[in-house]
Amino acid sequence: MSPHSNLGEHFTMSTMHLYIYDHCPYCVMARMPFAMKNLPVEITVLPSDDEATPISMIGVKACPILKKPDGSFMPESMDIVSYIDQLDGSPLFSPSANRADLSAWLKDVNLLLKQLLYPRWITSPVEEFQTQAAVDYFVNKKTKELGPFSDALANSEQLIKTLESQLERLAPMLHSETRVNEQLSIDDITLFGRLRGITLIKGLTIPAKISAYIDYFSATCDIPLFYDVAQ
């Protein structure tokens, strides 16, 4: 996989601007193609409680948001991925394989990941939770979906064991330590976006194949992990 160095020459750092929440898996997905295609982008992490900025751009409070070279704004992670991947006419990512096993796995771990990660994000170093107002906004919103964060934290041991079992189930689904399928695909965008957050969970045993996969995309996409601040 060679970077498309010629593409970056046609843009300046101020040309592309991506607004994100660092904890958000969809924002991770939107970030991935930039480094892989050697395309510079300016990244701004919005505070969790900042409603005005995203609403002024796209009419709703949501991230990621890409400010394109023409000054227009594009929401939706996969739309951003597709746009960036096809800018030079040589896309890196093949379409999703529509794998039933992977779709089922992602569905099965959706609530589990929220239970483990939501309470940990608010005490992590990610920029969107650097004020008490931002933390309170997130907690008030997400407890309606998840219940009290304290309950999830109290159940961490069992939740971690369950996730470890799910990761053991996932490992054989990966074609290699650098691909979900034989070719680099949208499935890799989706999966790494979800897996990056688990590096924040202290005491979680991650199968070697999945750990290598996470490390590979972290390095390739220039998106840091959270092992050093795990909790």
Tab-separated table of C-alpha atoms in Angstrom:
chain	number	residue	atom	x	y	z
A	1	MET	CA	0.000	0.000	0.000
A	2	SER	CA	1.846	3.062	-1.173
A	3	PRO	CA	0.831	6.597	-0.166
A	4	HIS	CA	-0.462	8.880	-2.872
A	5	SER	CA	2.088	11.615	-2.280
A	6	ASN	CA	1.114	13.590	-5.361
A	7	LEU	CA	-2.386	14.189	-3.992
A	8	GLY	CA	-1.175	16.107	-0.963
A	9	GLU	CA	0.770	18.536	-3.126
A	10	HIS	CA	-2.477	20.054	-4.411
A	11	PHE	CA	-3.814	20.943	-0.969
A	12	THR	CA	-2.634	23.073	1.908
A	13	MET	CA	-3.145	22.359	5.579
A	14	SER	CA	-6.005	24.854	5.687
A	15	THR	CA	-7.778	23.349	2.682
A	16	MET	CA	-9.293	20.407	4.518
A	17	HIS	CA	-10.589	20.771	8.062
A	18	LEU	CA	-12.092	17.889	10.025
A	19	TYR	CA	-14.151	18.491	13.161
A	20	ILE	CA	-14.327	15.501	15.487
A	21	TYR	CA	-14.829	14.057	18.937
A	22	ASP	CA	-11.721	12.042	19.761
A	23	HIS	CA	-13.668	9.265	21.502
A	24	CYS	CA	-16.156	8.797	18.665
A	25	PRO	CA	-15.662	5.675	16.504
A	26	TYR	CA	-17.279	7.379	13.518
A	27	CYS	CA	-14.788	10.219	13.795
A	28	VAL	CA	-11.953	7.679	13.867
A	29	MET	CA	-13.342	6.226	10.652
A	30	ALA	CA	-13.410	9.643	8.997
A	31	ARG	CA	-9.771	10.293	9.966
A	32	MET	CA	-8.368	7.057	8.551
A	33	PRO	CA	-8.039	7.785	4.803
A	34	PHE	CA	-6.160	11.084	5.200
A	35	ALA	CA	-2.877	9.603	6.410
A	36	MET	CA	-3.249	6.531	4.226
A	37	LYS	CA	-3.444	8.782	1.164
A	38	ASN	CA	-0.876	11.268	2.462
A	39	LEU	CA	-3.439	14.062	2.394
A	40	PRO	CA	-2.973	16.830	4.979
A	41	VAL	CA	-5.914	17.774	7.153
A	42	GLU	CA	-6.425	20.161	10.027
A	43	ILE	CA	-8.268	18.517	12.913
A	44	THR	CA	-10.310	20.311	15.554
A	45	VAL	CA	-11.773	18.470	18.541
A	46	LEU	CA	-15.035	20.110	19.554
A	47	PRO	CA	-16.075	20.219	23.221
A	48	SER	CA	-18.813	17.718	23.980
A	49	ASP	CA	-21.216	20.471	25.035
A	50	ASP	CA	-20.628	22.731	22.030
A	51	GLU	CA	-23.915	22.597	20.154
A	52	ALA	CA	-23.600	25.893	18.299
A	53	THR	CA	-20.574	25.038	16.134
A	54	PRO	CA	-21.835	21.844	14.479
A	55	ILE	CA	-25.374	23.203	14.172
A	56	SER	CA	-24.014	26.248	12.351
A	57	MET	CA	-22.279	23.929	9.887
A	58	ILE	CA	-24.737	21.095	9.234
A	59	GLY	CA	-27.897	21.954	11.140
A	60	VAL	CA	-27.527	19.288	13.822
A	61	LYS	CA	-25.140	18.497	16.669
A	62	ALA	CA	-23.059	15.704	15.199
A	63	CYS	CA	-19.500	14.857	14.253
A	64	PRO	CA	-17.475	14.190	12.174
A	65	ILE	CA	-17.808	17.197	9.872
A	66	LEU	CA	-15.450	17.857	6.975
A	67	LYS	CA	-14.928	21.368	5.668
A	68	LYS	CA	-14.141	20.824	1.992
A	69	PRO	CA	-11.845	22.958	-0.182
A	70	ASP	CA	-14.837	24.882	-1.538
A	71	GLY	CA	-15.895	25.856	1.975
A	72	SER	CA	-18.904	23.538	2.126
A	73	PHE	CA	-19.451	21.111	4.986
A	74	MET	CA	-19.873	17.339	4.710
A	75	PRO	CA	-21.212	15.223	7.610
A	76	GLU	CA	-21.394	11.405	7.886
A	77	SER	CA	-18.233	9.377	8.356
A	78	MET	CA	-18.627	7.054	5.374
A	79	ASP	CA	-19.455	9.930	3.029
A	80	ILE	CA	-16.236	11.598	4.150
A	81	VAL	CA	-14.245	8.386	3.687
A	82	SER	CA	-15.634	7.912	0.186
A	83	TYR	CA	-14.975	11.527	-0.762
A	84	ILE	CA	-11.348	11.466	0.415
A	85	ASP	CA	-10.652	8.004	-0.973
A	86	GLN	CA	-11.841	8.935	-4.450
A	87	LEU	CA	-10.267	12.403	-4.743
A	88	ASP	CA	-7.370	11.144	-6.850
A	89	GLY	CA	-9.382	8.579	-8.811
A	90	SER	CA	-7.463	5.686	-7.243
A	91	PRO	CA	-9.437	4.478	-4.224
A	92	LEU	CA	-7.650	2.344	-1.645
A	93	PHE	CA	-10.679	0.781	-0.020
A	94	SER	CA	-12.732	-1.878	-1.751
A	95	PRO	CA	-16.446	-1.963	-0.868
A	96	SER	CA	-17.651	-3.701	2.236
A	97	ALA	CA	-17.859	-7.458	1.816
A	98	ASN	CA	-21.234	-7.397	3.583
A	99	ARG	CA	-20.032	-10.190	5.828
A	100	ALA	CA	-22.808	-11.508	8.024
A	101	ASP	CA	-20.330	-12.718	10.667
A	102	LEU	CA	-18.680	-9.322	11.062
A	103	SER	CA	-22.002	-7.456	11.051
A	104	ALA	CA	-23.330	-9.800	13.729
A	105	TRP	CA	-20.210	-9.314	15.856
A	106	LEU	CA	-20.411	-5.532	15.669
A	107	LYS	CA	-24.071	-5.660	16.644
A	108	ASP	CA	-23.373	-8.034	19.536
A	109	VAL	CA	-20.680	-5.814	21.075
A	110	ASN	CA	-22.366	-2.448	20.514
A	111	LEU	CA	-23.914	-2.078	23.966
A	112	LEU	CA	-20.969	-3.817	25.641
A	113	LEU	CA	-18.501	-1.279	24.254
A	114	LYS	CA	-20.683	1.596	25.409
A	115	GLN	CA	-20.934	0.138	28.919
A	116	LEU	CA	-17.172	-0.206	29.151
A	117	LEU	CA	-16.121	2.970	27.386
A	118	TYR	CA	-18.600	5.743	28.170
A	119	PRO	CA	-17.634	5.908	31.883
A	120	ARG	CA	-13.926	5.803	30.992
A	121	TRP	CA	-13.965	8.447	28.277
A	122	ILE	CA	-15.049	11.191	30.651
A	123	THR	CA	-11.947	10.702	32.829
A	124	SER	CA	-9.564	10.173	29.892
A	125	PRO	CA	-7.369	12.879	28.310
A	126	VAL	CA	-9.511	13.303	25.172
A	127	GLU	CA	-10.066	16.972	24.469
A	128	GLU	CA	-13.855	17.002	24.266
A	129	PHE	CA	-14.170	16.314	28.006
A	130	GLN	CA	-11.743	18.884	29.404
A	131	THR	CA	-14.401	20.936	31.219
A	132	GLN	CA	-16.950	19.844	33.786
A	133	ALA	CA	-19.719	21.290	31.619
A	134	ALA	CA	-18.637	19.056	28.731
A	135	VAL	CA	-18.549	15.992	30.999
A	136	ASP	CA	-21.954	16.775	32.479
A	137	TYR	CA	-23.470	17.252	29.037
A	138	PHE	CA	-22.224	13.833	27.908
A	139	VAL	CA	-23.228	12.041	31.111
A	140	ASN	CA	-26.726	13.534	31.094
A	141	LYS	CA	-27.242	12.522	27.487
A	142	LYS	CA	-25.780	9.033	27.654
A	143	THR	CA	-27.256	7.896	30.959
A	144	LYS	CA	-30.632	8.039	29.253
A	145	GLU	CA	-29.340	5.346	26.936
A	146	LEU	CA	-27.042	3.397	29.252
A	147	GLY	CA	-28.216	3.955	32.800
A	148	PRO	CA	-25.928	5.225	35.576
A	149	PHE	CA	-22.243	5.131	34.632
A	150	SER	CA	-21.465	3.981	38.166
A	151	ASP	CA	-23.412	0.762	37.563
A	152	ALA	CA	-21.405	0.009	34.429
A	153	LEU	CA	-18.119	0.669	36.227
A	154	ALA	CA	-19.148	-1.540	39.134
A	155	ASN	CA	-19.745	-4.355	36.663
A	156	SER	CA	-16.424	-3.871	34.863
A	157	GLU	CA	-14.958	-7.259	35.727
A	158	GLN	CA	-17.816	-9.204	34.139
A	159	LEU	CA	-18.078	-6.825	31.202
A	160	ILE	CA	-14.354	-7.205	30.485
A	161	LYS	CA	-14.640	-10.994	30.576
A	162	THR	CA	-17.533	-10.827	28.129
A	163	LEU	CA	-15.571	-8.570	25.777
A	164	GLU	CA	-12.570	-10.891	25.955
A	165	SER	CA	-14.794	-13.754	24.842
A	166	GLN	CA	-16.113	-11.633	21.994
A	167	LEU	CA	-12.577	-10.714	20.911
A	168	GLU	CA	-11.638	-14.390	20.834
A	169	ARG	CA	-14.615	-14.870	18.557
A	170	LEU	CA	-13.514	-11.997	16.327
A	171	ALA	CA	-9.878	-13.013	15.845
A	172	PRO	CA	-10.522	-15.866	13.358
A	173	MET	CA	-12.659	-13.523	11.245
A	174	LEU	CA	-9.611	-11.414	10.337
A	175	HIS	CA	-7.864	-12.418	7.131
A	176	SER	CA	-4.563	-11.125	8.506
A	177	GLU	CA	-3.052	-8.706	11.002
A	178	THR	CA	-3.491	-5.922	8.415
A	179	ARG	CA	-6.803	-6.790	6.732
A	180	VAL	CA	-10.303	-7.976	7.602
A	181	ASN	CA	-10.683	-9.351	4.080
A	182	GLU	CA	-8.132	-10.266	1.411
A	183	GLN	CA	-8.118	-6.654	0.217
A	184	LEU	CA	-8.118	-3.434	2.187
A	185	SER	CA	-11.795	-2.554	2.477
A	186	ILE	CA	-14.456	-0.428	4.093
A	187	ASP	CA	-14.738	-3.229	6.646
A	188	ASP	CA	-11.314	-2.144	7.945
A	189	ILE	CA	-12.593	1.402	8.358
A	190	THR	CA	-15.572	0.135	10.329
A	191	LEU	CA	-13.641	-2.326	12.480
A	192	PHE	CA	-10.672	-0.178	13.472
A	193	GLY	CA	-13.062	2.644	14.252
A	194	ARG	CA	-14.672	0.382	16.839
A	195	LEU	CA	-11.544	-1.341	18.138
A	196	ARG	CA	-9.409	1.708	18.838
A	197	GLY	CA	-11.410	2.540	21.965
A	198	ILE	CA	-10.801	-0.805	23.653
A	199	THR	CA	-7.187	0.225	24.230
A	200	LEU	CA	-8.571	2.482	27.001
A	201	ILE	CA	-9.776	-0.526	29.026
A	202	LYS	CA	-7.222	-1.466	31.690
A	203	GLY	CA	-6.796	-5.181	32.273
A	204	LEU	CA	-8.377	-6.233	28.993
A	205	THR	CA	-6.620	-9.150	27.307
A	206	ILE	CA	-6.632	-8.617	23.545
A	207	PRO	CA	-5.776	-11.575	21.262
A	208	ALA	CA	-2.401	-11.147	19.556
A	209	LYS	CA	-3.863	-11.022	16.062
A	210	ILE	CA	-6.325	-8.268	16.990
A	211	SER	CA	-3.681	-6.353	18.952
A	212	ALA	CA	-1.400	-6.392	15.896
A	213	TYR	CA	-4.309	-5.281	13.693
A	214	ILE	CA	-5.053	-2.339	16.005
A	215	ASP	CA	-1.372	-1.368	16.136
A	216	TYR	CA	-1.071	-1.549	12.351
A	217	PHE	CA	-3.958	0.809	11.619
A	218	SER	CA	-2.977	3.149	14.452
A	219	ALA	CA	0.467	3.560	12.876
A	220	THR	CA	-0.731	3.599	9.274
A	221	CYS	CA	-3.491	6.133	9.927
A	222	ASP	CA	-1.529	8.214	12.462
A	223	ILE	CA	-4.267	7.792	15.067
A	224	PRO	CA	-2.896	7.243	18.592
A	225	LEU	CA	-4.103	4.561	20.989
A	226	PHE	CA	-4.810	4.749	24.733
A	227	TYR	CA	-2.760	1.967	26.301
A	228	ASP	CA	-0.671	4.465	28.294
A	229	VAL	CA	-3.767	6.034	29.877
A	230	ALA	CA	-5.885	2.884	30.208
A	231	GLN	CA	-8.276	2.763	33.153
